[in-house]
Tab-separated table of C-alpha atoms in Angstrom:
chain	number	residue	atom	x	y	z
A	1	UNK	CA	-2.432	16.808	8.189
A	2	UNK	CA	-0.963	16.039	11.198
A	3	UNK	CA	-0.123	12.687	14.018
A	4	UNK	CA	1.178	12.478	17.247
A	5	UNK	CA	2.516	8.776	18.295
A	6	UNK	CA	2.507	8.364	21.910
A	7	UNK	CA	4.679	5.708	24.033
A	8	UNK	CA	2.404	3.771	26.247
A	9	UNK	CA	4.634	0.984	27.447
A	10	UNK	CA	7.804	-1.852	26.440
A	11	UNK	CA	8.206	-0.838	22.513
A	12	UNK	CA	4.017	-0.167	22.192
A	13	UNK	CA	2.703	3.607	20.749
A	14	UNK	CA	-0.786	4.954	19.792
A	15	UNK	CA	-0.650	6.916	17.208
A	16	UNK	CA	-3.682	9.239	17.027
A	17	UNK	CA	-4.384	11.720	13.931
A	18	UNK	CA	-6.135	15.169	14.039
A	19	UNK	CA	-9.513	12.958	13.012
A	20	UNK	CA	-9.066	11.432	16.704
A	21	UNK	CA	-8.211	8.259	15.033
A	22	UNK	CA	-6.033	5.778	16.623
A	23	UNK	CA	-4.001	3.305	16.046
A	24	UNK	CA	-1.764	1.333	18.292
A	25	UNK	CA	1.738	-0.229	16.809
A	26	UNK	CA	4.383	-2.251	18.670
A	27	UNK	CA	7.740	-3.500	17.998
A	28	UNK	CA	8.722	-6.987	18.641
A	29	UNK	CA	5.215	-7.997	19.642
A	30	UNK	CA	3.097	-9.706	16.533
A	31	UNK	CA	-0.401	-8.308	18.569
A	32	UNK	CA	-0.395	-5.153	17.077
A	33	UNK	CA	0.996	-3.469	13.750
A	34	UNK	CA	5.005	-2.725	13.150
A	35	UNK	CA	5.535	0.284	12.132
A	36	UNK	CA	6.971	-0.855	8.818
A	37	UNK	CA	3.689	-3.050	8.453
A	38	UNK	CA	1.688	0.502	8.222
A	39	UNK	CA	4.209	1.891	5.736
A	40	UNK	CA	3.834	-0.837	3.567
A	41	UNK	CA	-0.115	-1.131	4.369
A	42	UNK	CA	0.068	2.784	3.465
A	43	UNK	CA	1.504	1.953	0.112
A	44	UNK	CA	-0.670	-0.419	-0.651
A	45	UNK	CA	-4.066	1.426	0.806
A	46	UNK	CA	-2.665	4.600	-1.184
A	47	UNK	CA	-2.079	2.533	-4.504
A	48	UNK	CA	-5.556	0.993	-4.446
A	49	UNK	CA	-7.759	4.347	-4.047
A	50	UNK	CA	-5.937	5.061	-7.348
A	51	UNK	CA	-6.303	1.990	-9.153
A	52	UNK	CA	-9.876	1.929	-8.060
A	53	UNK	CA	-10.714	5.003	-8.989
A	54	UNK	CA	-8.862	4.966	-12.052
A	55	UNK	CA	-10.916	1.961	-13.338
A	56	UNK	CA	-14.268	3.260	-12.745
A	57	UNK	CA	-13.632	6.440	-14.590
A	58	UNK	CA	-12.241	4.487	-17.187
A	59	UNK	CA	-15.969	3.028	-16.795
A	60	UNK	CA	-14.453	-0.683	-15.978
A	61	UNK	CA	-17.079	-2.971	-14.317
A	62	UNK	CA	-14.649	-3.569	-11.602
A	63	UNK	CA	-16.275	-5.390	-8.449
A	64	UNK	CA	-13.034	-6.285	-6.394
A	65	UNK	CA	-9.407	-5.243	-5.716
A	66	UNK	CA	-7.070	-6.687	-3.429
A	67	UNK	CA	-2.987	-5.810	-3.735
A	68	UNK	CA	-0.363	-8.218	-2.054
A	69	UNK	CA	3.019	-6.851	-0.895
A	70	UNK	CA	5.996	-8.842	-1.422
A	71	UNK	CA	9.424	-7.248	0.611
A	72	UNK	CA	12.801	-7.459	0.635
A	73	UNK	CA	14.838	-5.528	3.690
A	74	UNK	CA	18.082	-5.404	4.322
A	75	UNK	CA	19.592	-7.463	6.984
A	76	UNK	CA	21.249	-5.529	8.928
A	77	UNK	CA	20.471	-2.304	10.705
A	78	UNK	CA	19.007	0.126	9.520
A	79	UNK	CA	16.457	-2.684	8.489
A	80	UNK	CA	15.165	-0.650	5.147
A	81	UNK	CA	12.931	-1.893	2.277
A	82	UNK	CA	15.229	-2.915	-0.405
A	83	UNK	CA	12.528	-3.915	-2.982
A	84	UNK	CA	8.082	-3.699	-2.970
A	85	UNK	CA	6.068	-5.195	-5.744
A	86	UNK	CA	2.864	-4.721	-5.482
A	87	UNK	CA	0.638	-7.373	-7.148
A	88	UNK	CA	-2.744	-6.286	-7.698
A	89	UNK	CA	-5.655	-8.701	-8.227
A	90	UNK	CA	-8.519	-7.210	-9.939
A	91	UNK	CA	-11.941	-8.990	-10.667
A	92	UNK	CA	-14.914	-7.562	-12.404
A	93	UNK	CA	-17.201	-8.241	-15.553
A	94	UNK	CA	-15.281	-7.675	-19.016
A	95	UNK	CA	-12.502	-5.972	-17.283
A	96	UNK	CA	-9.533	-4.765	-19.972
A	97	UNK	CA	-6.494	-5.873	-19.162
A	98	UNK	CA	-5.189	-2.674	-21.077
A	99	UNK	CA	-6.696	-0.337	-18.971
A	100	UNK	CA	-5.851	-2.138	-15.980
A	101	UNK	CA	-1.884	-2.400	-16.379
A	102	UNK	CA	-2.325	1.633	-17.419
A	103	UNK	CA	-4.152	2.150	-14.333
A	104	UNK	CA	-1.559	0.848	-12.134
A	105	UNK	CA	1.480	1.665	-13.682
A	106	UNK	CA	0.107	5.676	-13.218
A	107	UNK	CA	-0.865	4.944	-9.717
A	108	UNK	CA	2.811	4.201	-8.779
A	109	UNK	CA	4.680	6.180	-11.545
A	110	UNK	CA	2.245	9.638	-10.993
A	111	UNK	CA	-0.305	9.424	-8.336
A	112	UNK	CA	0.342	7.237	-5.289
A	113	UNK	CA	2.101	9.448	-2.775
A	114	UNK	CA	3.139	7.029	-0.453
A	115	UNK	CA	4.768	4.842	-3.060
A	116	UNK	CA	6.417	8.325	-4.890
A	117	UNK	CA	7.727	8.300	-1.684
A	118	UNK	CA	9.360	5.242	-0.922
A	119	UNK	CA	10.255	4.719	-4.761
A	120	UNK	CA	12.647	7.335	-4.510
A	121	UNK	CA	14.897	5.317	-2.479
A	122	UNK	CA	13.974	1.578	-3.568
A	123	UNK	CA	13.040	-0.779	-6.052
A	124	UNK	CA	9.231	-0.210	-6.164
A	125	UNK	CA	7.766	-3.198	-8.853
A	126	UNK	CA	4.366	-4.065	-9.783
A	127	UNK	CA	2.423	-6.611	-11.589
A	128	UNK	CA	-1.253	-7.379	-12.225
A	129	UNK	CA	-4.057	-9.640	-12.663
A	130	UNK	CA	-7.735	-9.737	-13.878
A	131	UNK	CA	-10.151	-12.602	-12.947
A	132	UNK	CA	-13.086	-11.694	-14.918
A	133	UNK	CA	-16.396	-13.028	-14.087
């Protein structure tokens, strides 16, 4: 894999990968993406595949999945993530809540790179929902 994030102007980069895919991020201006919008967007994006995943091999009947992020940072510089919990919102037809608080914890205790990552060096929570239909 492999990025290259390229200053265009004030504090605004593209960042292009090695799929040609591009993405522009700014700092200071609420038009584009902060770069620690996309890490946490990453985290949650990364988390999801798994959880999704997870519950249709467990054959779950799961028809939607949506994860909010909740930070903490600290306040002064450098301006890291002191907490994340992820809170994941999972609707389907006779969805187990079992399988789905299994599913999740794996994805951020085994599986989710990006949150392996970050959990190294903060206070990664989650917590979990299931509106069945």
């Amino acid at each position: 894999m492999k990025a290259e994030v390229k200053w265009i102007e004030d504090l605004k980069f593209v960042g292009k990968t090695d799929k040609n895919q591009e993405i522009i991020m700014a700092s200071g201006d609420s038009t584009y993406f902060s770069p620690m919008e996309m890490v946490l967007m990453a985290a949650g994006g990364c988390s999801s595949v798994d959880v999704v995943n997870g519950l249709k091999q467990a054959q779950q009947a799961v028809t939607g999945c949506r994860v909010s992020l909740i930070t903490e940072r600290r306040e002064t510089a450098p301006r890291l993530f002191t907490h994340i919990n992820l809170h994941f919102t999972i609707e389907g037809n006779k969805v187990s809540s079992e399988i789905v608080e299994q599913v999740v914890a794996d994805s951020l205790n085994k599986y989710c790179s990006v949150c392996l990552m970050l959990g190294e060096s903060i206070d990664l929570t989650h917590s979990w929902e299931v509106i069945n239909a």
